[in-house]
Coordinates of C-alpha atoms and ligand atoms in Angstrom, one line a residue:
M1 CA -17.5 -17.4 -38.1
P2 CA -15.1 -14.4 -37.6
E3 CA -12.7 -15.7 -35.0
L4 CA -10.7 -13.5 -32.6
T5 CA -7.5 -14.0 -30.9
T6 CA -6.9 -12.9 -27.4
R7 CA -4.8 -14.0 -24.2
C8 CA -7.8 -13.3 -21.8
C9 CA -11.1 -13.1 -22.7
I10 CA -13.5 -11.3 -20.0
A11 CA -17.5 -12.4 -20.2
G12 CA -19.1 -9.4 -18.8
G13 CA -18.6 -5.9 -18.0
G14 CA -19.9 -5.3 -14.6
P15 CA -17.6 -4.4 -11.5
A16 CA -15.5 -8.0 -11.7
G17 CA -14.7 -8.1 -15.5
M18 CA -14.2 -4.4 -15.8
M19 CA -11.8 -4.4 -12.9
L20 CA -9.7 -7.4 -14.4
G21 CA -9.5 -6.2 -17.4
F22 CA -8.0 -3.0 -16.3
L23 CA -5.4 -4.6 -14.5
L24 CA -4.4 -7.3 -17.1
A25 CA -4.3 -4.7 -19.8
R26 CA -2.0 -2.5 -17.5
A27 CA 0.1 -5.3 -16.7
G28 CA 0.4 -5.5 -20.8
I29 CA -1.6 -8.7 -21.0
D30 CA -3.7 -8.6 -24.1
V31 CA -7.6 -9.1 -22.6
T32 CA -10.8 -8.6 -24.5
V33 CA -13.9 -7.9 -22.2
L34 CA -17.5 -8.9 -23.9
E35 CA -20.1 -7.0 -22.4
K36 CA -24.0 -7.8 -23.7
H37 CA -25.2 -4.3 -23.1
G38 CA -24.6 -1.4 -25.7
D39 CA -24.0 0.7 -22.4
F40 CA -23.3 0.5 -18.7
L41 CA -26.8 3.0 -18.1
R42 CA -28.6 0.1 -16.0
D43 CA -29.9 1.3 -13.1
F44 CA -30.3 -1.8 -10.8
R45 CA -26.7 -3.0 -10.1
G46 CA -26.2 -0.9 -6.6
D47 CA -24.2 2.1 -5.9
T48 CA -22.3 1.5 -3.2
V49 CA -18.2 2.2 -3.8
H50 CA -16.6 1.1 -0.3
P51 CA -13.2 2.1 1.2
S52 CA -11.7 -1.2 0.5
T53 CA -12.6 -0.8 -3.2
M54 CA -11.2 2.9 -2.9
Q55 CA -7.6 1.9 -1.6
V56 CA -7.4 -0.2 -4.2
M57 CA -7.9 2.9 -6.8
Q58 CA -5.7 4.7 -4.2
E59 CA -3.0 2.2 -4.7
L60 CA -3.4 2.9 -8.5
G61 CA -3.1 6.2 -8.4
L62 CA -6.6 6.9 -9.6
L63 CA -8.3 7.7 -6.3
D64 CA -8.4 11.8 -7.0
A65 CA -9.7 11.1 -10.9
F66 CA -12.5 8.6 -9.6
L67 CA -13.8 10.8 -6.6
A68 CA -14.0 13.6 -9.5
R69 CA -16.9 11.5 -10.7
P70 CA -20.3 12.5 -9.3
H71 CA -21.1 10.7 -6.1
S72 CA -22.0 11.4 -2.5
E73 CA -20.0 10.1 0.9
V74 CA -21.2 8.9 3.5
R75 CA -19.1 8.8 6.5
T76 CA -21.9 7.1 9.2
L77 CA -24.8 4.8 8.6
A78 CA -27.9 5.7 10.5
G79 CA -31.6 4.4 9.8
Q80 CA -35.0 4.5 11.4
I81 CA -36.6 1.3 13.2
G82 CA -40.2 2.1 14.0
D83 CA -40.0 4.7 15.5
D84 CA -36.4 5.2 16.6
Q85 CA -33.1 6.7 14.6
V86 CA -30.6 4.5 14.9
Q87 CA -26.9 4.9 14.5
L88 CA -24.9 1.9 12.9
A89 CA -21.5 2.2 11.5
D90 CA -19.1 4.8 11.7
F91 CA -16.4 4.9 8.7
T92 CA -14.1 7.7 9.8
H93 CA -11.6 5.9 11.8
L94 CA -10.9 3.2 9.0
P95 CA -7.1 3.1 8.2
V96 CA -7.6 4.1 4.6
Q97 CA -7.5 7.0 2.7
A98 CA -11.2 7.3 1.8
K99 CA -13.1 7.0 5.0
F100 CA -16.4 6.9 3.5
V101 CA -18.7 5.0 1.4
A102 CA -19.0 6.5 -1.7
F103 CA -22.4 6.2 -3.3
M104 CA -21.7 6.8 -7.0
P105 CA -24.4 5.3 -9.8
Q106 CA -22.9 2.2 -11.4
W107 CA -22.5 3.3 -14.9
E108 CA -20.3 6.1 -13.6
F109 CA -17.9 3.5 -11.8
L110 CA -17.8 1.8 -14.6
D111 CA -17.5 4.1 -17.1
F112 CA -14.4 5.3 -15.3
L113 CA -12.9 1.7 -15.2
A114 CA -13.5 2.0 -19.1
A115 CA -11.7 5.0 -19.8
E116 CA -8.7 4.7 -17.7
A117 CA -8.3 0.7 -19.2
R118 CA -8.5 2.2 -22.6
R119 CA -5.4 4.1 -22.1
Y120 CA -3.6 0.6 -22.2
P121 CA -3.4 -1.0 -26.1
A122 CA -3.7 -4.3 -24.5
F123 CA -7.4 -3.5 -23.4
H124 CA -10.3 -4.4 -25.6
L125 CA -13.5 -3.9 -25.0
L126 CA -16.6 -5.3 -27.2
M127 CA -20.4 -3.8 -26.2
N128 CA -23.2 -5.6 -27.8
T129 CA -21.6 -8.6 -27.7
E130 CA -22.7 -11.6 -25.6
A131 CA -21.4 -14.7 -24.7
T132 CA -23.2 -17.3 -25.7
G133 CA -21.0 -20.3 -24.7
I134 CA -17.6 -21.7 -24.5
V135 CA -15.1 -23.4 -26.8
R136 CA -13.3 -27.0 -25.8
D137 CA -10.7 -28.9 -27.1
G138 CA -11.3 -32.1 -25.0
D139 CA -11.7 -31.0 -21.3
L140 CA -9.7 -27.9 -22.0
V141 CA -11.7 -24.3 -22.3
T142 CA -10.3 -22.6 -25.5
G143 CA -12.5 -20.1 -26.2
V144 CA -15.9 -18.1 -26.1
A145 CA -18.5 -18.1 -28.7
A146 CA -20.5 -14.7 -28.7
T147 CA -23.3 -12.6 -30.7
G148 CA -22.1 -9.4 -31.9
P149 CA -23.1 -6.7 -33.6
D150 CA -22.2 -8.5 -37.1
G151 CA -23.6 -11.5 -35.9
P152 CA -21.6 -14.6 -33.9
Q153 CA -17.9 -14.7 -33.4
S154 CA -15.5 -17.1 -31.8
I155 CA -12.9 -15.7 -29.2
R156 CA -9.9 -17.5 -28.7
A157 CA -8.1 -17.2 -25.6
E158 CA -5.9 -19.0 -23.6
L159 CA -7.8 -18.2 -20.3
V160 CA -11.9 -17.6 -20.0
I161 CA -13.3 -15.6 -17.0
A162 CA -16.6 -15.7 -16.2
A163 CA -17.7 -12.5 -14.6
D164 CA -21.2 -12.3 -16.4
G165 CA -22.9 -11.9 -13.2
R166 CA -25.3 -14.2 -11.2
H167 CA -27.2 -15.4 -14.1
S168 CA -24.0 -16.4 -15.8
T169 CA -24.5 -18.0 -19.1
L170 CA -20.8 -19.5 -19.0
R171 CA -21.3 -21.1 -15.7
D172 CA -24.0 -22.8 -17.1
A173 CA -22.3 -23.8 -20.1
A174 CA -19.5 -25.4 -18.2
G175 CA -21.9 -27.2 -16.2
F176 CA -20.8 -25.8 -12.7
Q177 CA -22.7 -26.7 -9.5
V178 CA -24.4 -23.9 -7.7
V179 CA -24.9 -24.1 -3.8
D180 CA -27.9 -22.3 -3.1
R181 CA -27.8 -20.5 0.4
G182 CA -31.6 -19.1 -0.2
A183 CA -32.8 -15.6 0.3
P184 CA -36.3 -14.9 2.1
M185 CA -36.5 -11.8 0.1
D186 CA -36.7 -9.8 -3.2
V187 CA -36.8 -6.3 -3.9
L188 CA -39.2 -4.0 -5.3
W189 CA -36.7 -1.1 -7.3
L190 CA -38.1 2.4 -8.2
R191 CA -37.4 6.0 -8.5
L192 CA -38.9 9.1 -7.1
S193 CA -38.1 12.7 -7.9
K194 CA -36.0 14.3 -5.2
S195 CA -37.2 17.8 -3.5
P196 CA -34.8 20.6 -2.0
S197 CA -37.0 20.1 1.1
D198 CA -36.3 16.2 1.6
P199 CA -34.5 15.3 4.3
G200 CA -30.8 14.0 4.1
Q201 CA -29.7 10.7 3.4
T202 CA -30.7 7.9 5.6
L203 CA -29.6 4.3 5.2
G204 CA -33.7 3.4 5.2
R205 CA -36.6 2.5 7.6
I206 CA -37.6 -0.6 9.2
D207 CA -41.6 -0.7 10.3
A208 CA -43.6 -3.5 10.8
G209 CA -43.7 -5.8 7.8
R210 CA -41.6 -3.4 5.8
I211 CA -37.8 -2.3 4.7
F212 CA -37.6 0.6 2.5
V213 CA -34.3 1.8 1.5
M214 CA -33.3 5.0 0.1
L215 CA -30.3 5.8 -2.2
D216 CA -29.6 9.9 -2.8
R217 CA -29.2 9.8 -6.9
D218 CA -28.9 14.2 -6.7
D219 CA -32.1 14.7 -8.7
Y220 CA -34.0 11.7 -7.6
W221 CA -34.4 8.6 -4.8
Q222 CA -33.5 5.5 -6.0
C223 CA -35.9 3.1 -3.6
A224 CA -35.7 -0.6 -2.8
Y225 CA -38.7 -1.7 -0.9
V226 CA -38.3 -5.2 0.3
I227 CA -41.1 -8.0 0.1
R228 CA -40.8 -11.6 1.2
K229 CA -39.6 -13.9 -1.4
G230 CA -42.3 -15.1 -4.4
G231 CA -44.6 -12.0 -2.6
I232 CA -44.8 -10.0 -5.8
D233 CA -48.1 -11.3 -6.3
E234 CA -49.8 -10.3 -3.3
V235 CA -48.2 -6.7 -4.0
H236 CA -49.9 -6.5 -7.0
A237 CA -53.3 -7.8 -6.0
K238 CA -53.6 -5.1 -3.2
G239 CA -53.1 -2.4 -6.4
L240 CA -50.8 0.3 -7.3
D241 CA -52.6 3.0 -5.0
A242 CA -52.2 0.8 -1.9
F243 CA -48.4 0.4 -3.0
R244 CA -48.1 4.2 -3.5
D245 CA -50.1 4.8 -0.3
E246 CA -47.4 2.3 1.6
I247 CA -44.5 4.2 0.4
G248 CA -46.2 7.7 1.4
R249 CA -46.3 6.0 5.0
L250 CA -42.9 5.0 5.2
A251 CA -41.6 8.1 3.7
P252 CA -44.0 11.2 4.5
Y253 CA -42.1 13.6 2.2
L254 CA -42.4 11.2 -0.8
R255 CA -46.3 11.6 -0.4
D256 CA -46.4 14.6 -3.0
R257 CA -44.6 12.1 -5.8
V258 CA -46.1 8.4 -5.3
H259 CA -48.3 9.5 -8.3
E260 CA -44.6 9.3 -10.5
L261 CA -45.5 6.0 -10.0
A262 CA -47.7 5.5 -13.1
S263 CA -47.9 1.5 -13.5
W264 CA -46.4 -1.1 -12.3
D265 CA -43.7 -1.0 -15.5
D266 CA -42.2 1.8 -12.8
V267 CA -41.3 -1.1 -10.3
K268 CA -39.2 -3.6 -11.1
L269 CA -38.8 -6.6 -9.3
L270 CA -35.0 -7.4 -8.2
T271 CA -34.9 -11.1 -7.5
V272 CA -32.2 -11.8 -4.6
A273 CA -30.1 -14.8 -4.5
V274 CA -27.4 -16.0 -2.4
N275 CA -25.4 -18.6 -3.8
R276 CA -21.7 -19.8 -4.4
L277 CA -20.0 -22.7 -6.5
D278 CA -18.2 -25.7 -4.9
T279 CA -15.6 -25.4 -7.5
W280 CA -14.8 -21.8 -9.2
F281 CA -12.7 -23.1 -12.3
R282 CA -12.3 -25.7 -14.5
P283 CA -9.4 -26.2 -17.2
G284 CA -8.9 -22.9 -19.2
L285 CA -11.8 -21.2 -17.2
L286 CA -12.3 -18.8 -14.2
C287 CA -15.5 -17.7 -12.5
I288 CA -15.1 -14.7 -10.5
G289 CA -17.7 -12.0 -8.9
D290 CA -21.4 -13.1 -8.6
A291 CA -20.6 -15.8 -11.2
A292 CA -18.9 -17.7 -8.6
H293 CA -20.7 -16.4 -5.7
A294 CA -24.1 -14.5 -6.0
M295 CA -24.1 -12.1 -3.2
S296 CA -27.5 -10.3 -1.4
P297 CA -27.8 -6.7 -1.0
V298 CA -27.4 -6.9 2.6
G299 CA -24.4 -4.5 3.4
G300 CA -24.0 -3.2 -0.4
V301 CA -21.0 -5.5 -0.4
G302 CA -21.4 -7.2 -3.8
I303 CA -19.5 -4.6 -5.9
N304 CA -16.7 -4.7 -3.9
L305 CA -16.5 -8.3 -3.0
A306 CA -16.3 -8.3 -7.2
V307 CA -13.9 -5.8 -7.1
Q308 CA -11.8 -7.7 -4.6
D309 CA -11.8 -11.0 -6.5
A310 CA -10.6 -9.2 -9.7
V311 CA -7.4 -7.5 -7.7
A312 CA -6.8 -11.2 -6.3
S313 CA -7.1 -13.1 -9.9
A314 CA -4.8 -10.3 -11.0
N315 CA -1.8 -10.7 -8.4
I316 CA -1.9 -14.7 -9.0
L317 CA -2.3 -14.2 -12.8
V318 CA -0.1 -11.2 -13.7
P319 CA 3.3 -13.1 -13.2
R320 CA 2.2 -16.3 -14.6
M321 CA 1.1 -14.6 -17.3
R322 CA 3.8 -12.7 -18.3
A323 CA 6.2 -16.0 -17.8
G324 CA 4.1 -18.4 -19.9
K325 CA 0.2 -19.8 -19.4
A326 CA -1.9 -19.7 -16.0
T327 CA -1.9 -23.4 -14.7
M328 CA -5.1 -24.9 -12.8
E329 CA -2.5 -24.3 -9.6
N330 CA -2.9 -20.7 -10.2
L331 CA -7.0 -20.7 -10.6
R332 CA -6.9 -22.9 -7.5
A333 CA -5.0 -20.7 -5.5
L334 CA -7.5 -17.8 -6.5
Q335 CA -10.6 -19.9 -5.3
K336 CA -8.5 -20.7 -1.8
R337 CA -7.9 -17.3 -1.7
R338 CA -11.2 -15.6 -2.3
E339 CA -13.6 -18.7 -0.7
W340 CA -12.7 -17.6 3.0
P341 CA -13.6 -14.1 2.6
T342 CA -17.0 -15.3 0.8
R343 CA -18.1 -17.6 2.7
M344 CA -17.7 -15.2 5.9
T345 CA -19.7 -12.5 3.9
Q346 CA -22.1 -14.4 2.9
G347 CA -22.8 -16.2 6.4
L348 CA -23.2 -13.0 7.8
Q349 CA -25.4 -11.9 5.1
I350 CA -27.7 -15.1 5.6
A351 CA -27.6 -14.1 9.6
V352 CA -29.0 -10.9 8.7
Q353 CA -31.8 -12.2 6.2
N354 CA -32.7 -14.9 8.5
R355 CA -33.0 -13.1 11.8
V356 CA -33.8 -9.6 10.9
I357 CA -35.3 -9.3 7.6
S358 CA -37.5 -12.3 7.9
N359 CA -38.4 -11.5 11.4
V360 CA -39.3 -7.9 10.1
L361 CA -41.1 -9.3 7.1
R362 CA -43.4 -11.4 9.2
T363 CA -43.7 -8.8 12.1
K364 CA -47.6 -7.1 12.2
G365 CA -47.0 -5.3 15.4
T366 CA -44.4 -2.8 16.5
V367 CA -40.6 -3.3 15.4
K368 CA -38.6 -3.0 18.1
T369 CA -34.8 -1.7 18.2
P370 CA -32.6 -5.4 19.1
W371 CA -30.2 -4.5 22.0
A372 CA -27.3 -4.7 20.1
V373 CA -28.3 -2.0 17.5
K374 CA -29.2 0.1 21.1
L375 CA -25.8 -0.8 22.4
L376 CA -23.8 0.7 19.0
G377 CA -26.5 3.8 19.7
R378 CA -24.8 4.0 23.3
Y379 CA -21.2 3.7 22.7
P380 CA -20.4 5.2 19.2
V381 CA -16.5 3.3 19.8
L382 CA -18.6 0.2 19.0
R383 CA -19.8 1.4 15.5
R384 CA -16.4 1.3 14.3
L385 CA -16.8 -2.7 14.0
P386 CA -19.6 -2.7 11.4
A387 CA -17.8 0.0 9.9
R388 CA -14.8 -2.3 9.3
I389 CA -16.6 -5.7 8.4
I390 CA -19.0 -3.6 6.0
G391 CA -16.2 -0.8 4.5
M392 CA -13.1 -3.4 4.4
G393 CA -14.5 -6.8 4.5
F394 CA -12.5 -10.1 5.0
R395 CA -9.2 -10.0 3.9
P396 CA -8.6 -7.2 1.7
E397 CA -6.7 -7.4 -1.2
H398 CA -4.0 -5.0 -2.5
I399 CA -2.5 -4.2 -5.7
R400 CA 1.0 -6.1 -6.4
H401 CA 2.0 -5.7 -9.8
Ligands
LIG1 C1 -31.4 -5.9 -5.6 C2 -29.8 -5.7 -5.2 C3 -29.3 -4.8 -4.9 C4 -27.7 -4.9 -4.6 N1 -27.4 -3.4 -4.4 C5 -26.4 -3.7 -3.9 C6 -25.3 -2.3 -3.9 O1 -26.3 -1.5 -3.5 N2 -24.1 -2.3 -3.2 C7 -23.3 -3.5 -3.5 O2 -22.1 -3.7 -3.8 N3 -23.9 -4.6 -4.4 C8 -25.4 -4.5 -4.4 N4 -25.8 -5.9 -4.9 C9 -24.7 -7.0 -5.2 C10 -24.2 -6.2 -6.6 O3 -24.8 -6.0 -7.8 C11 -23.6 -7.7 -7.4 O4 -22.9 -8.4 -6.3 C12 -22.4 -7.4 -8.2 O5 -23.0 -6.2 -8.9 C13 -21.4 -8.4 -9.0 O6 -20.5 -7.6 -9.9 P1 -20.3 -8.9 -11.2 O7 -19.3 -7.8 -12.0 O8 -19.7 -9.9 -10.7 O9 -21.6 -9.1 -11.7 P2 -22.6 -7.9 -12.3 O10 -23.0 -6.6 -11.9 O11 -24.1 -8.8 -12.8 O12 -22.1 -8.0 -13.9 C14 -22.0 -9.2 -14.7 C15 -22.0 -8.2 -16.3 O13 -22.2 -8.8 -17.4 C16 -22.8 -8.7 -17.8 N5 -23.5 -10.1 -18.9 C17 -24.0 -10.9 -18.3 N6 -24.3 -11.9 -19.1 C18 -23.4 -11.8 -20.0 C19 -23.1 -12.7 -21.4 N7 -23.9 -13.9 -21.6 N8 -22.2 -12.1 -21.9 C20 -21.7 -10.8 -21.9 N9 -21.9 -10.0 -20.8 C21 -22.7 -10.6 -20.0 C22 -24.1 -7.9 -17.5 O14 -24.8 -7.0 -18.9 C23 -23.1 -7.3 -16.6 O15 -22.7 -5.7 -16.9 C24 -27.1 -6.0 -5.0 C25 -27.6 -6.9 -5.4 C26 -29.1 -7.2 -6.0 C27 -29.8 -8.5 -6.2

């Protein structure tokens, strides 16, 4: 079996893995990222790049180049609850360079990171290469077993990072305990074409038993239709025509296009999970991003939390790996630093899931706008608080090296 040696092997070329790969290579540390797919062109990963992530780009001197990629900028968040138009967040007062949420297809974001990382000779990206297990020497993880275009291979590394997402293979292989926090919903993911006469982007529409979110991807709408967990059979049983009618009711201007959903193959089920590991590390192995803590789509913060994990990891690992090998203390320090923001964010997501989403999905009558949301509408200054929590998160990280 061919064997390759690198200092840090990262499984997973998502936001966490690509960002950490870039930061380590930039610091001159030899790093190999394994991505099981042949490209970044998957459309079910969310599109929101928040001010905290763009501040990191600014600190790296990359913000202008990043914003040259196709994106749209959302400075305030609004939505529709029942018949009320509601204002939810105002990002324009945040103390950062980019005072907006950038909606950028995630493949653009990842492709940008890959292009920047490739400038450094220490960066190696192996596409079409799936991590299948870990290599151990006693308790110490010493590498990754993988399958690439030429068959099985082994990658030896003094540090392995599991950034392979919610269904992490490495996390399972290492026997980590996952604590499930529960999610009452799943998401149906579909796309419909855009017409010049469509209204501008809204955050979404909440109505009796229904939550519908639309992301503007220039020439089409990427839509998320929220259903109760396990409710897919019920949706299927009602039939595709009923589903199309439902979309047309929630967004009447899409009625002339719902036939683009030709079969259930055009409606993908994304299961939502919220969980986290008790311990994020083992000797020689560290989990970050969704592999350490799967995030709910609530607030669109998962990508940004994954990036923050990567920045914090680089801040801790770079000085240590320049001087020698990362220690268990370094891995423990990383968990200590990132566990609190993760718990706080998941706590808020779970509160929204249980108090708002579950209630809406159960409601048969008219959905009333909660008083707290009404207050946001009445006092614009209050909209800065949700903007701060969503846009910056808890304990935002900064580039140190
Ligand atoms: C329905 C839904 C919508 C969401 N919408 C948003 C949103 O709008 N904004 C937001 O910020 N967050 C959103 N999230 C959350 C967000 O997608 C995640 O939190 C974020 O992608 C985590 O990044 P990551 O790098 O840790 O993992 P991932 O993005 O999952 O990346 C993992 C990468 O590893 C690769 N991989 C997996 N297994 C292997 C393997 N064995 N070997 C090699 N490679 C492997 C995968 O192909 C992938 O590229 C959403 C989540 C859901 C469920």
